[in-house]
mmCIF file of C-alpha atoms in Angstrom:
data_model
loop_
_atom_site.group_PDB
_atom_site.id
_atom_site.type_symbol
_atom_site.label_atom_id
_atom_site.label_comp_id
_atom_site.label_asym_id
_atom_site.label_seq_id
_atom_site.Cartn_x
_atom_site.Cartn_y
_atom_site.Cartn_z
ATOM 1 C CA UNK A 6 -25.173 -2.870 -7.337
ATOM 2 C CA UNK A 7 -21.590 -1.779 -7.059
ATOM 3 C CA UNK A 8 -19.349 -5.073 -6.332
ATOM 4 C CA UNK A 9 -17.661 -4.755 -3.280
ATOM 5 C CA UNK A 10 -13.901 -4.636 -3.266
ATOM 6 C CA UNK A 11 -11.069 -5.810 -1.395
ATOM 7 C CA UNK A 12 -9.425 -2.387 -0.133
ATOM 8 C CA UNK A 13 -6.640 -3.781 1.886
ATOM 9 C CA UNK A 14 -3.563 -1.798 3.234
ATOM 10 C CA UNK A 15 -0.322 -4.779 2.870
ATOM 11 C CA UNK A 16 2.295 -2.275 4.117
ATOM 12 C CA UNK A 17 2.819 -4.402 7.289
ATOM 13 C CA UNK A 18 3.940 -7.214 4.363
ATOM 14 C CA UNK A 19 6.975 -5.108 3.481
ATOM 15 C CA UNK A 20 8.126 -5.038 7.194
ATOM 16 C CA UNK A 21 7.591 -9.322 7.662
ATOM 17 C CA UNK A 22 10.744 -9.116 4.971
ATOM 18 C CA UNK A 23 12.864 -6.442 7.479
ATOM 19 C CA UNK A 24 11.799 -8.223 10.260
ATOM 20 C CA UNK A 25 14.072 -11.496 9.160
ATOM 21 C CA UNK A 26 16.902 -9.773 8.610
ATOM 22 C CA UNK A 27 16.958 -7.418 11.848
ATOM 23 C CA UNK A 28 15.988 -10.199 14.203
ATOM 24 C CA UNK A 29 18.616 -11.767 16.700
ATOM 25 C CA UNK A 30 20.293 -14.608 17.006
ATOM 26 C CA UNK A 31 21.424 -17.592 14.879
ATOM 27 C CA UNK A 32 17.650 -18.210 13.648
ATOM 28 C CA UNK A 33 17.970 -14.733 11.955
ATOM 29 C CA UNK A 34 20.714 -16.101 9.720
ATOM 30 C CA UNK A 35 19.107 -19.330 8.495
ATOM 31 C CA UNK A 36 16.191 -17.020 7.700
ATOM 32 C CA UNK A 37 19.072 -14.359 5.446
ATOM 33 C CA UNK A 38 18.837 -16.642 2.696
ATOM 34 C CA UNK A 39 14.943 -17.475 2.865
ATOM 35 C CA UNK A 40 14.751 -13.826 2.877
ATOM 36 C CA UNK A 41 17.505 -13.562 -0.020
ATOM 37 C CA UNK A 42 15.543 -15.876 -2.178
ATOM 38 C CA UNK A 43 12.297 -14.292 -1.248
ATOM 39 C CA UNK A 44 13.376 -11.279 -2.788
ATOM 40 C CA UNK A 45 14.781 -12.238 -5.572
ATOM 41 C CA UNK A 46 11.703 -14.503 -6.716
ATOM 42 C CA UNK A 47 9.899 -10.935 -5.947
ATOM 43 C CA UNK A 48 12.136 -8.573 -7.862
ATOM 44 C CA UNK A 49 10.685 -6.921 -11.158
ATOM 45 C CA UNK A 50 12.030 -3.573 -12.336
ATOM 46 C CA UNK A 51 9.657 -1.153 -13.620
ATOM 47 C CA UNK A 52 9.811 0.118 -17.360
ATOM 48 C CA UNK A 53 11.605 3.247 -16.495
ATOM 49 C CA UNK A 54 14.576 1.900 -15.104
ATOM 50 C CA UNK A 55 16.438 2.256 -11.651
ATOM 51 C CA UNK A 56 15.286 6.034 -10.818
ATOM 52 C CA UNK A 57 12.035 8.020 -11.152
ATOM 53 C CA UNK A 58 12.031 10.903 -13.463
ATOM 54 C CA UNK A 59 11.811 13.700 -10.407
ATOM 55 C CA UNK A 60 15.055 12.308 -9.446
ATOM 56 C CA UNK A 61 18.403 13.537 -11.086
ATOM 57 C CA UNK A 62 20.030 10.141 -9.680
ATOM 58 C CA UNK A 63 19.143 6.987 -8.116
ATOM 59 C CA UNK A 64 19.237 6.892 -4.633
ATOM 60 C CA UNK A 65 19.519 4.140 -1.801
ATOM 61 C CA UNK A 66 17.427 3.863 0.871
ATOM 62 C CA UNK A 67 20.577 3.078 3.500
ATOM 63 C CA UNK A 68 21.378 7.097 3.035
ATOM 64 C CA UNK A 69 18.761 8.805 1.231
ATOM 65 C CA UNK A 70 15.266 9.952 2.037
ATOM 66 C CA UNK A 71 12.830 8.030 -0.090
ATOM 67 C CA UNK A 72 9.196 6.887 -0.867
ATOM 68 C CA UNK A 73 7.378 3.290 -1.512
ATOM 69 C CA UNK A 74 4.178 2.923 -2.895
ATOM 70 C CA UNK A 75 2.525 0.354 -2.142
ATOM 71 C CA UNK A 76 -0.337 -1.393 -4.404
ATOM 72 C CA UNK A 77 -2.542 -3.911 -3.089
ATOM 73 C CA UNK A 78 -4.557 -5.922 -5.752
ATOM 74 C CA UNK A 79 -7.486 -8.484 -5.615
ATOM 75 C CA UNK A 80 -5.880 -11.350 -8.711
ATOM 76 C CA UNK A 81 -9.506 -12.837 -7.514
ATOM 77 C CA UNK A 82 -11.456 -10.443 -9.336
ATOM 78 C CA UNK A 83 -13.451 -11.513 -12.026
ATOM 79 C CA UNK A 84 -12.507 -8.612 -14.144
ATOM 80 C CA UNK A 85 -8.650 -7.987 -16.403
ATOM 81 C CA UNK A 86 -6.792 -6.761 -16.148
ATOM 82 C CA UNK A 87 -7.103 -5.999 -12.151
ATOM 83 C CA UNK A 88 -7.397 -2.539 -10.715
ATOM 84 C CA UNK A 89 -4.993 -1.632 -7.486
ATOM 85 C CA UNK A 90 -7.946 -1.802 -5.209
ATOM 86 C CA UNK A 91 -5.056 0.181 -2.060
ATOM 87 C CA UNK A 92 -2.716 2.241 -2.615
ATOM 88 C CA UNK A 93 -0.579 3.606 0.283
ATOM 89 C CA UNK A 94 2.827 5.939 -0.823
ATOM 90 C CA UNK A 95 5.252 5.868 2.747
ATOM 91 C CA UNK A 96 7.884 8.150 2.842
ATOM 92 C CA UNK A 97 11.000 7.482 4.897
ATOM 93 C CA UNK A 98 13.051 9.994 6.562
ATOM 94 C CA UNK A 99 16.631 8.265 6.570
ATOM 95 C CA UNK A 100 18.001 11.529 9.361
ATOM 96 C CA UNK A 101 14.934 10.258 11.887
ATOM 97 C CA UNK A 102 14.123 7.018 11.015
ATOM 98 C CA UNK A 103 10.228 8.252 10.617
ATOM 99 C CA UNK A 104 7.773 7.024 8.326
ATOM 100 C CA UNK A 105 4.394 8.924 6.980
ATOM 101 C CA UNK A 106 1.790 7.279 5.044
ATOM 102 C CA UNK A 107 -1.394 9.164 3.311
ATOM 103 C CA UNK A 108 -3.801 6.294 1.767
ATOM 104 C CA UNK A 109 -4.843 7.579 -1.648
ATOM 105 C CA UNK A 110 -8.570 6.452 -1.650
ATOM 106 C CA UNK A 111 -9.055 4.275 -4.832
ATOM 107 C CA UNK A 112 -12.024 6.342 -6.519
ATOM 108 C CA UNK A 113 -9.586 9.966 -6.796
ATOM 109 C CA UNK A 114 -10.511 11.722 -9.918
ATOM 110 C CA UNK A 115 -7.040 12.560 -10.981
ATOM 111 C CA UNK A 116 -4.819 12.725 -14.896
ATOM 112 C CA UNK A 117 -3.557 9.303 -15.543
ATOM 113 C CA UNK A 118 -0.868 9.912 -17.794
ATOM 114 C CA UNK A 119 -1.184 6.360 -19.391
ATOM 115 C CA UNK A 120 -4.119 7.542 -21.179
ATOM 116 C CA UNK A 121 -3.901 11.170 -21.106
ATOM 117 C CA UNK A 122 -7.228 12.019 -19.208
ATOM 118 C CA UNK A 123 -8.446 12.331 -15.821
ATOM 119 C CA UNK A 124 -10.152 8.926 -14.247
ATOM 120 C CA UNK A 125 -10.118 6.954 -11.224
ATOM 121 C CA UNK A 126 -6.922 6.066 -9.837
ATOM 122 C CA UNK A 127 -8.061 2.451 -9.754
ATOM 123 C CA UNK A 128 -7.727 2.488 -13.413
ATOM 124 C CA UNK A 129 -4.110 3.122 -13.488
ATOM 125 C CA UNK A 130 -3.431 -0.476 -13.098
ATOM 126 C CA UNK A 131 -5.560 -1.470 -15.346
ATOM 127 C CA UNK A 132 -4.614 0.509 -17.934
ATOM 128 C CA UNK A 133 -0.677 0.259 -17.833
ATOM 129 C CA UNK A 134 0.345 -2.514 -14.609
ATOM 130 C CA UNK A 135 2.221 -0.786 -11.983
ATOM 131 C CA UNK A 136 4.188 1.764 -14.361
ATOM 132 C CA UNK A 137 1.465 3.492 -15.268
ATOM 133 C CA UNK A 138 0.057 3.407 -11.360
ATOM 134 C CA UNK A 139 3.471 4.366 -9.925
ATOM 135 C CA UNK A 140 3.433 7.459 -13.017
ATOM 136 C CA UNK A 141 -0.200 8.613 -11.950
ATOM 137 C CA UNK A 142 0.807 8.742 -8.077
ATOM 138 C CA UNK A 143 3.804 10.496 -9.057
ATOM 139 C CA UNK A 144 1.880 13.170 -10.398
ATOM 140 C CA UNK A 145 -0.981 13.497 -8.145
ATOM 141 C CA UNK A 146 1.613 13.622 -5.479
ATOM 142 C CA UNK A 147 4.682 15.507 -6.961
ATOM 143 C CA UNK A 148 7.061 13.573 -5.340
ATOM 144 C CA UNK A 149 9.126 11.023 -6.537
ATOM 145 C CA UNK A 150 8.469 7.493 -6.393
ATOM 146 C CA UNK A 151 11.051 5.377 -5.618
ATOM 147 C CA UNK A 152 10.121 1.928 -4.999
ATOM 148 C CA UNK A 153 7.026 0.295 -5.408
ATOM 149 C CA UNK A 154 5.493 -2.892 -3.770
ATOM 150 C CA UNK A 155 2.767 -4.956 -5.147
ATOM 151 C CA UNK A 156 1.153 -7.289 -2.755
ATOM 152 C CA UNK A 157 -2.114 -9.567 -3.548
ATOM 153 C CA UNK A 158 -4.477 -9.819 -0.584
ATOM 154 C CA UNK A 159 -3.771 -13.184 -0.235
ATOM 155 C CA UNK A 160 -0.715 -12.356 1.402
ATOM 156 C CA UNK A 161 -2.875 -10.350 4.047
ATOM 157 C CA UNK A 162 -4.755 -13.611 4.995
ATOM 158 C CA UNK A 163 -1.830 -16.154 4.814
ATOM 159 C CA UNK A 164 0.503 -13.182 7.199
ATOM 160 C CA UNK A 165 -2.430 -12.547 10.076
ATOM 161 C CA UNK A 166 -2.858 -16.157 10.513
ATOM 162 C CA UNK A 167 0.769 -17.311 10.261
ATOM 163 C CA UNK A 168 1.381 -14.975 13.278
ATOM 164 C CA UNK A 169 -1.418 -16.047 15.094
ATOM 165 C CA UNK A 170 -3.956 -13.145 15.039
ATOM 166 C CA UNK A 171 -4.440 -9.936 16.028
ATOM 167 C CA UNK A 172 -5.997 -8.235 18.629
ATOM 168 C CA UNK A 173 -8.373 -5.497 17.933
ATOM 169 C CA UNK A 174 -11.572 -3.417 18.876
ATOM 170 C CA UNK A 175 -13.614 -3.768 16.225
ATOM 171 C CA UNK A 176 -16.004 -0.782 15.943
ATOM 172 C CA UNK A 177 -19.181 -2.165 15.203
ATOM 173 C CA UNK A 178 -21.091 -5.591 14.062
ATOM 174 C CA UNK A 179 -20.977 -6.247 10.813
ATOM 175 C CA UNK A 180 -21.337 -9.210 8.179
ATOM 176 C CA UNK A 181 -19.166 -9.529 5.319
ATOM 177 C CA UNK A 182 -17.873 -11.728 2.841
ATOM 178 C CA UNK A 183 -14.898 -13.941 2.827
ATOM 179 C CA UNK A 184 -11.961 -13.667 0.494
ATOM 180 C CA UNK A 185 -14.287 -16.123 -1.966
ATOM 181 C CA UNK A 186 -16.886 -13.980 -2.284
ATOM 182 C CA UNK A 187 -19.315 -15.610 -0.171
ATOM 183 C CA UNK A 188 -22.137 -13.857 1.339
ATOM 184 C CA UNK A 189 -22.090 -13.382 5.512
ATOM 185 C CA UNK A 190 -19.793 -15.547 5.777
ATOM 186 C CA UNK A 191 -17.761 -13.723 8.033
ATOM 187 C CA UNK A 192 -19.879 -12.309 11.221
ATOM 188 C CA UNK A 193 -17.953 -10.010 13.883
ATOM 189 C CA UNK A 194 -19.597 -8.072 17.037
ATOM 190 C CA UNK A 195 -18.173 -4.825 18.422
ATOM 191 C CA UNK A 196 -15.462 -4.973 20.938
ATOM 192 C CA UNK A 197 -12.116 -6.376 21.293
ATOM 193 C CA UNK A 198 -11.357 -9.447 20.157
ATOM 194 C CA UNK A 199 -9.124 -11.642 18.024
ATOM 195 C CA UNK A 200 -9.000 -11.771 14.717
ATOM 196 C CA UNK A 201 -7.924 -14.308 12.124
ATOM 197 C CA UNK A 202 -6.651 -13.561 8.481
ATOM 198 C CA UNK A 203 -10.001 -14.090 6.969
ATOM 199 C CA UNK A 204 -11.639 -11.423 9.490
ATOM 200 C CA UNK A 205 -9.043 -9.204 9.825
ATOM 201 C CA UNK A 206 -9.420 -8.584 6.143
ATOM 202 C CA UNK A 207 -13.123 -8.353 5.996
ATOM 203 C CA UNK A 208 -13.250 -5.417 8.811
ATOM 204 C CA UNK A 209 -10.536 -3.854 6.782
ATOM 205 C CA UNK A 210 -12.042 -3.861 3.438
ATOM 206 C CA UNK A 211 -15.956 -3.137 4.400
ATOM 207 C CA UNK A 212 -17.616 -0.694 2.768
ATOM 208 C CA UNK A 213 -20.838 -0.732 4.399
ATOM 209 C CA UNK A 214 -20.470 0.344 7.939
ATOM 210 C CA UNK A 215 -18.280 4.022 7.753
ATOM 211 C CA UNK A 216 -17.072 6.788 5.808
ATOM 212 C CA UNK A 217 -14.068 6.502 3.006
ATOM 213 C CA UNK A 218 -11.690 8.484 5.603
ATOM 214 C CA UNK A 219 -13.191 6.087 8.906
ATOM 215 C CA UNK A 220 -11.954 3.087 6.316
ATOM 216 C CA UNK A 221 -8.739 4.195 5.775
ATOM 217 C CA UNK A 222 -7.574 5.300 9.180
ATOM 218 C CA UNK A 223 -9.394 1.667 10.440
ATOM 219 C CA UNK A 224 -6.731 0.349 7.906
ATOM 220 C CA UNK A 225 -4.250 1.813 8.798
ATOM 221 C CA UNK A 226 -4.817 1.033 12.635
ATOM 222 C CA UNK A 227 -4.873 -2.688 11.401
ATOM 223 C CA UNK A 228 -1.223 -2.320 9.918
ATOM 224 C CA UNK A 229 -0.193 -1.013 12.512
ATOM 225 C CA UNK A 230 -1.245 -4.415 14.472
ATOM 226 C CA UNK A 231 0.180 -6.377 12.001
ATOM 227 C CA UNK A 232 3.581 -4.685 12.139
ATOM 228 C CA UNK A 233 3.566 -4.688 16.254
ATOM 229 C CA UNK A 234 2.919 -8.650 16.269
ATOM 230 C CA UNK A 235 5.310 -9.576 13.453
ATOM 231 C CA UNK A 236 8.077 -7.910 15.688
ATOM 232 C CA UNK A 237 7.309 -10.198 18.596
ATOM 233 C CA UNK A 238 9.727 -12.942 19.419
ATOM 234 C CA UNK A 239 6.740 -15.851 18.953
ATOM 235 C CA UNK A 240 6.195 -14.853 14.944
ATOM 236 C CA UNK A 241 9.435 -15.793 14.151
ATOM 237 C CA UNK A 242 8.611 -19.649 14.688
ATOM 238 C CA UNK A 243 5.765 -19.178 11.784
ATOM 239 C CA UNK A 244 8.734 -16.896 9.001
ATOM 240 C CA UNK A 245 8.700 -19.779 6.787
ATOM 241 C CA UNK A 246 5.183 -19.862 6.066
ATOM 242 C CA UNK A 247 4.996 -16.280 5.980
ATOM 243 C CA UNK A 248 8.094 -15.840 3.717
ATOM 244 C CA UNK A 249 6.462 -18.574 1.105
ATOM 245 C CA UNK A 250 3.513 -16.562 0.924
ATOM 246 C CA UNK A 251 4.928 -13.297 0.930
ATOM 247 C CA UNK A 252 7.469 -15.129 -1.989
ATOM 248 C CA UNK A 253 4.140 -15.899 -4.089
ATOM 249 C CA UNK A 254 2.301 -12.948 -3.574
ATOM 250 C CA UNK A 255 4.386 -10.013 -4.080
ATOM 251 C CA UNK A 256 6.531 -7.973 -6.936
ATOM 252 C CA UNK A 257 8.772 -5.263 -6.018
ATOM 253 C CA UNK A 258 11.753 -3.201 -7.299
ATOM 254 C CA UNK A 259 13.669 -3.565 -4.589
ATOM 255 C CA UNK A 260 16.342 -5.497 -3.994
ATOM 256 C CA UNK A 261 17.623 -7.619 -1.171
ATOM 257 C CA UNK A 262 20.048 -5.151 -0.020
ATOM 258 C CA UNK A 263 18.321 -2.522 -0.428
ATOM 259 C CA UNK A 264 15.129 -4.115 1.766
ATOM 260 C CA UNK A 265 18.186 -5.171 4.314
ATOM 261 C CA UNK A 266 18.791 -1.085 4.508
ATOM 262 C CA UNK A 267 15.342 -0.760 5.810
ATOM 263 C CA UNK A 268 16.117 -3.021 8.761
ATOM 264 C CA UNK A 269 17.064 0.502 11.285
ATOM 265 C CA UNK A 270 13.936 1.982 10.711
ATOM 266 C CA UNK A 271 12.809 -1.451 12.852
ATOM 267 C CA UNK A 272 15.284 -1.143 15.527
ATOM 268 C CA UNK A 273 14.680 1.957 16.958
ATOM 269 C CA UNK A 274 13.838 2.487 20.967
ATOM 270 C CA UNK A 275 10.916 3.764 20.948
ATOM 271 C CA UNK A 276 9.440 1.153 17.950
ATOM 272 C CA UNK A 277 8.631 2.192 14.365
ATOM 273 C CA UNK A 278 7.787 6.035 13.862
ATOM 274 C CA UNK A 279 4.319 6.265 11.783
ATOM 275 C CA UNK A 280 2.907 9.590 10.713
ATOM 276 C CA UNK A 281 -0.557 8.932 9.160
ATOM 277 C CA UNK A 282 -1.851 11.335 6.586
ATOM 278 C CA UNK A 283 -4.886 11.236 4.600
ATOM 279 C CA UNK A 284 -6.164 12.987 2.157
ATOM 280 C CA UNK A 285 -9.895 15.199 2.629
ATOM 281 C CA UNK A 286 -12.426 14.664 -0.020
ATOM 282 C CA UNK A 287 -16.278 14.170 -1.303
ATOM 283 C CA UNK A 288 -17.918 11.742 -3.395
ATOM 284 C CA UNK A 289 -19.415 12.883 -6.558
ATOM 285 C CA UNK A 290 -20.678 12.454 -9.790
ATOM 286 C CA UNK A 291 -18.649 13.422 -12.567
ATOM 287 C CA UNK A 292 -19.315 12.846 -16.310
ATOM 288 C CA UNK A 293 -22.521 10.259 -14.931
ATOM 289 C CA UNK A 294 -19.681 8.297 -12.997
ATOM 290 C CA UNK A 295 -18.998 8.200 -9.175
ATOM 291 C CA UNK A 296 -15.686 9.609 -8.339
ATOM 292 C CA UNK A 297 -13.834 10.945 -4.852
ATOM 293 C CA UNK A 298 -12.468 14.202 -5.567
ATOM 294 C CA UNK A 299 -9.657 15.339 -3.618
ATOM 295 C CA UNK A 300 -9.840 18.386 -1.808
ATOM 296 C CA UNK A 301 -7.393 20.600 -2.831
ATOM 297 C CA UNK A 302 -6.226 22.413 0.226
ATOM 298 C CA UNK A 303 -6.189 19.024 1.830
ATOM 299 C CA UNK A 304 -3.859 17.905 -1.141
ATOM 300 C CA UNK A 305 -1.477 20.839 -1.219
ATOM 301 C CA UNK A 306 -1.191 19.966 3.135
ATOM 302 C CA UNK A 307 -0.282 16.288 2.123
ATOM 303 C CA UNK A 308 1.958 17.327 -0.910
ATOM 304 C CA UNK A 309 3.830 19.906 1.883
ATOM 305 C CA UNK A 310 4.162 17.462 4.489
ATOM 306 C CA UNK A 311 5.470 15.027 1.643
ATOM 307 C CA UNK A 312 8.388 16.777 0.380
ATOM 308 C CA UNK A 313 9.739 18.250 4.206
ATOM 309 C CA UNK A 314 10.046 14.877 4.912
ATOM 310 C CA UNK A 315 11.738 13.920 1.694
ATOM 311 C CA UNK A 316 13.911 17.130 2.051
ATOM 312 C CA UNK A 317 12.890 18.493 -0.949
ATOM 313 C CA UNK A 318 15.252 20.815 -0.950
ATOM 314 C CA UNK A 319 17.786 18.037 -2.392
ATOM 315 C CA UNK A 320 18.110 17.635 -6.175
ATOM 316 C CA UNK A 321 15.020 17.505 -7.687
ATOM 317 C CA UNK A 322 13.527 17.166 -11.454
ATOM 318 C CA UNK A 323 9.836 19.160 -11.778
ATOM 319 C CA UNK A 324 7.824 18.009 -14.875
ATOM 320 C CA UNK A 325 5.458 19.753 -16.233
ATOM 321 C CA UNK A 326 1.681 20.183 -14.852
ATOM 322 C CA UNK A 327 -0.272 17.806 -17.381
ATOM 323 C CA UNK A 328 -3.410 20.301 -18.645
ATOM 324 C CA UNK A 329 -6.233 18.743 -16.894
ATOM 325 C CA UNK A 330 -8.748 18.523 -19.593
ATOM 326 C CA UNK A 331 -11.029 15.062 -19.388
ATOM 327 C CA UNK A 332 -13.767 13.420 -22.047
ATOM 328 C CA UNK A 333 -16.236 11.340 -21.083
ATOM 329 C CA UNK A 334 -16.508 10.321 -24.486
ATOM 330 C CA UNK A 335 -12.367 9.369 -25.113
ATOM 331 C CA UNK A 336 -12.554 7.157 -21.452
ATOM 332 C CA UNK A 337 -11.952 4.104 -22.259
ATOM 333 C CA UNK A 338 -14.800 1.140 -20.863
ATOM 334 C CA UNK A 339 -13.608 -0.059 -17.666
ATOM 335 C CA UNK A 340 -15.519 -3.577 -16.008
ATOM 336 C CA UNK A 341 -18.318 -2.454 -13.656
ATOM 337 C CA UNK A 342 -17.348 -1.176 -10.359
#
């Protein structure tokens, strides 16, 4: 039997960080240097350096259009190293202050440059960390990617209950396990309700109930619930215990000024401009292993809609197309799924 995983979508985390610095008042300064040493407990470059190879220079996210992937992974799992068990890439638009998001579902048969044949993309991480992860998406994608931010689902649990909940229509009953592991623990009927960290992160990582593409827009819906109560006026009371856990649970490349650029995106009128995309697939087996192959006129869509956004059309470094030629026998054992 396939263990079930924690697929959890932590870009909301990224905003609790923005959300300190772009928040009124005299509380929002005590909180700048929470938020300042948040960040730089967090901070951890990746191998390459300060720019990804598509770029021809580094760029800042206060002027430039640019992406951040973000990784969620389960440090509970039994197996190491861990697998990313969500990946999101979000690409901001620094002329509109919009945002898109595609979730890349963990089981994509794609190259992994780390290893030089094509596998899950689950196996990034566990064959190279987040460099070899942030490489891969880079060339499923062909886009650059800029920043990355690796969150541990812990954070999910310790966020949705340090703001109090969230309100949501869950779309069926369904029993799940808690973040332990333990059987049925967690038992939710259909309808709206509220949610605490534990059950917010069982509906978003079940596997049982809906499709791959149902799962990830449901996750992305739940985000987007995080995000709209972390901007309310009562979550700031709870920052502290959400900046401790955010503090503990997360890596990132970015640095405090640059996550203080990201603070318009927040202000705007009309609230925070999402653009979900996902990308069309089928499961299948491939070399006797279960994979989720990408459609490819669904990819070349997402790949479009990627680059407008990030105004391709500015300097920009092509590498070469890797020749797409797997082995079952040179894969390298990975734990059981």
């Amino acid at each position: 039997m396939k263990r079930k995983k924690t697929r959890i979508f932590l870009l909301s985390l990224f905003f609790v960080l923005l959300i300190a610095i772009g928040a009124a008042g005299g509380y929002a300064l005590y909180l700048t240097d929470q938020v300042k040493q948040t960040a730089t407990e967090s901070h951890q470059e990746l191998d390459r350096g300060d720019k990804s190879e598509k770029r021809t220079k580094a760029v800042n996210p206060g002027s430039d259009h640019i992406s951040v992937l973000f990784v969620g992974v389960d440090e509970t799992a039994a197996e190491a190293p861990s697998r990313s068990d969500a990946l999101v890439l979000a690409t901001f638009n620094d002329e509109n202050k919009s945002i898109k998001m595609v979730n890349i579902p963990r089981d994509s048969y794609t190259y992994i440059p780390e290893v030089g044949y094509q596998d899950k993309i689950t196996h990034a991480h566990a064959f190279g960390g987040v460099d070899a992860t942030v490489e891969t998406v880079e060339q499923m994608l062909d886009v650059p990617v800029d920043y990355y931010v690796r969150l541990d689902f812990q954070s999910f649990v310790d966020i949705v209950d340090a703001i109090g909940g969230i309100t949501y229509d869950v779309p069926f009953d369904m029993t799940e396990q808690d973040s332990s592991r333990e059987a049925g623990v967690i038992k939710l009927e259909e309808g709206v309700q509220l949610l605490n960290g534990e059950e917010a992160l069982a509906l978003a990582r079940t596997r049982k109930y809906d499709s791959d593409l149902a799962r990830g827009q449901r996750q992305m819906d739940i985000i987007q619930e995080i995000i709209s109560e972390t901007i309310s006026t009562r979550s700031l009371n709870n920052m502290d215990s959400i900046l401790t856990s955010v503090s503990e649970n997360m890596k990132t490349n970015l640095t405090f000024d640059e996550m203080i650029s990201f603070k318009d995106y927040l202000l705007q009128k009309d609230g925070l401009d999402f653009d979900k995309l996902q990308l069309d697939g089928e499961g299948m087996y491939i070399n006797g292993g279960w994979y989720y192959q990408v459609d490819q006129e669904s990819l070349t869509t997402t790949i479009g809609s990627l680059k407008t956004h990030l105004d391709m059309d500015q300097p920009f470094v092509e590498t070469d197309e890797p020749e797409l030629s797997p082995s079952s026998g040179e894969e390298q054992a990975m734990p059981n799924e």
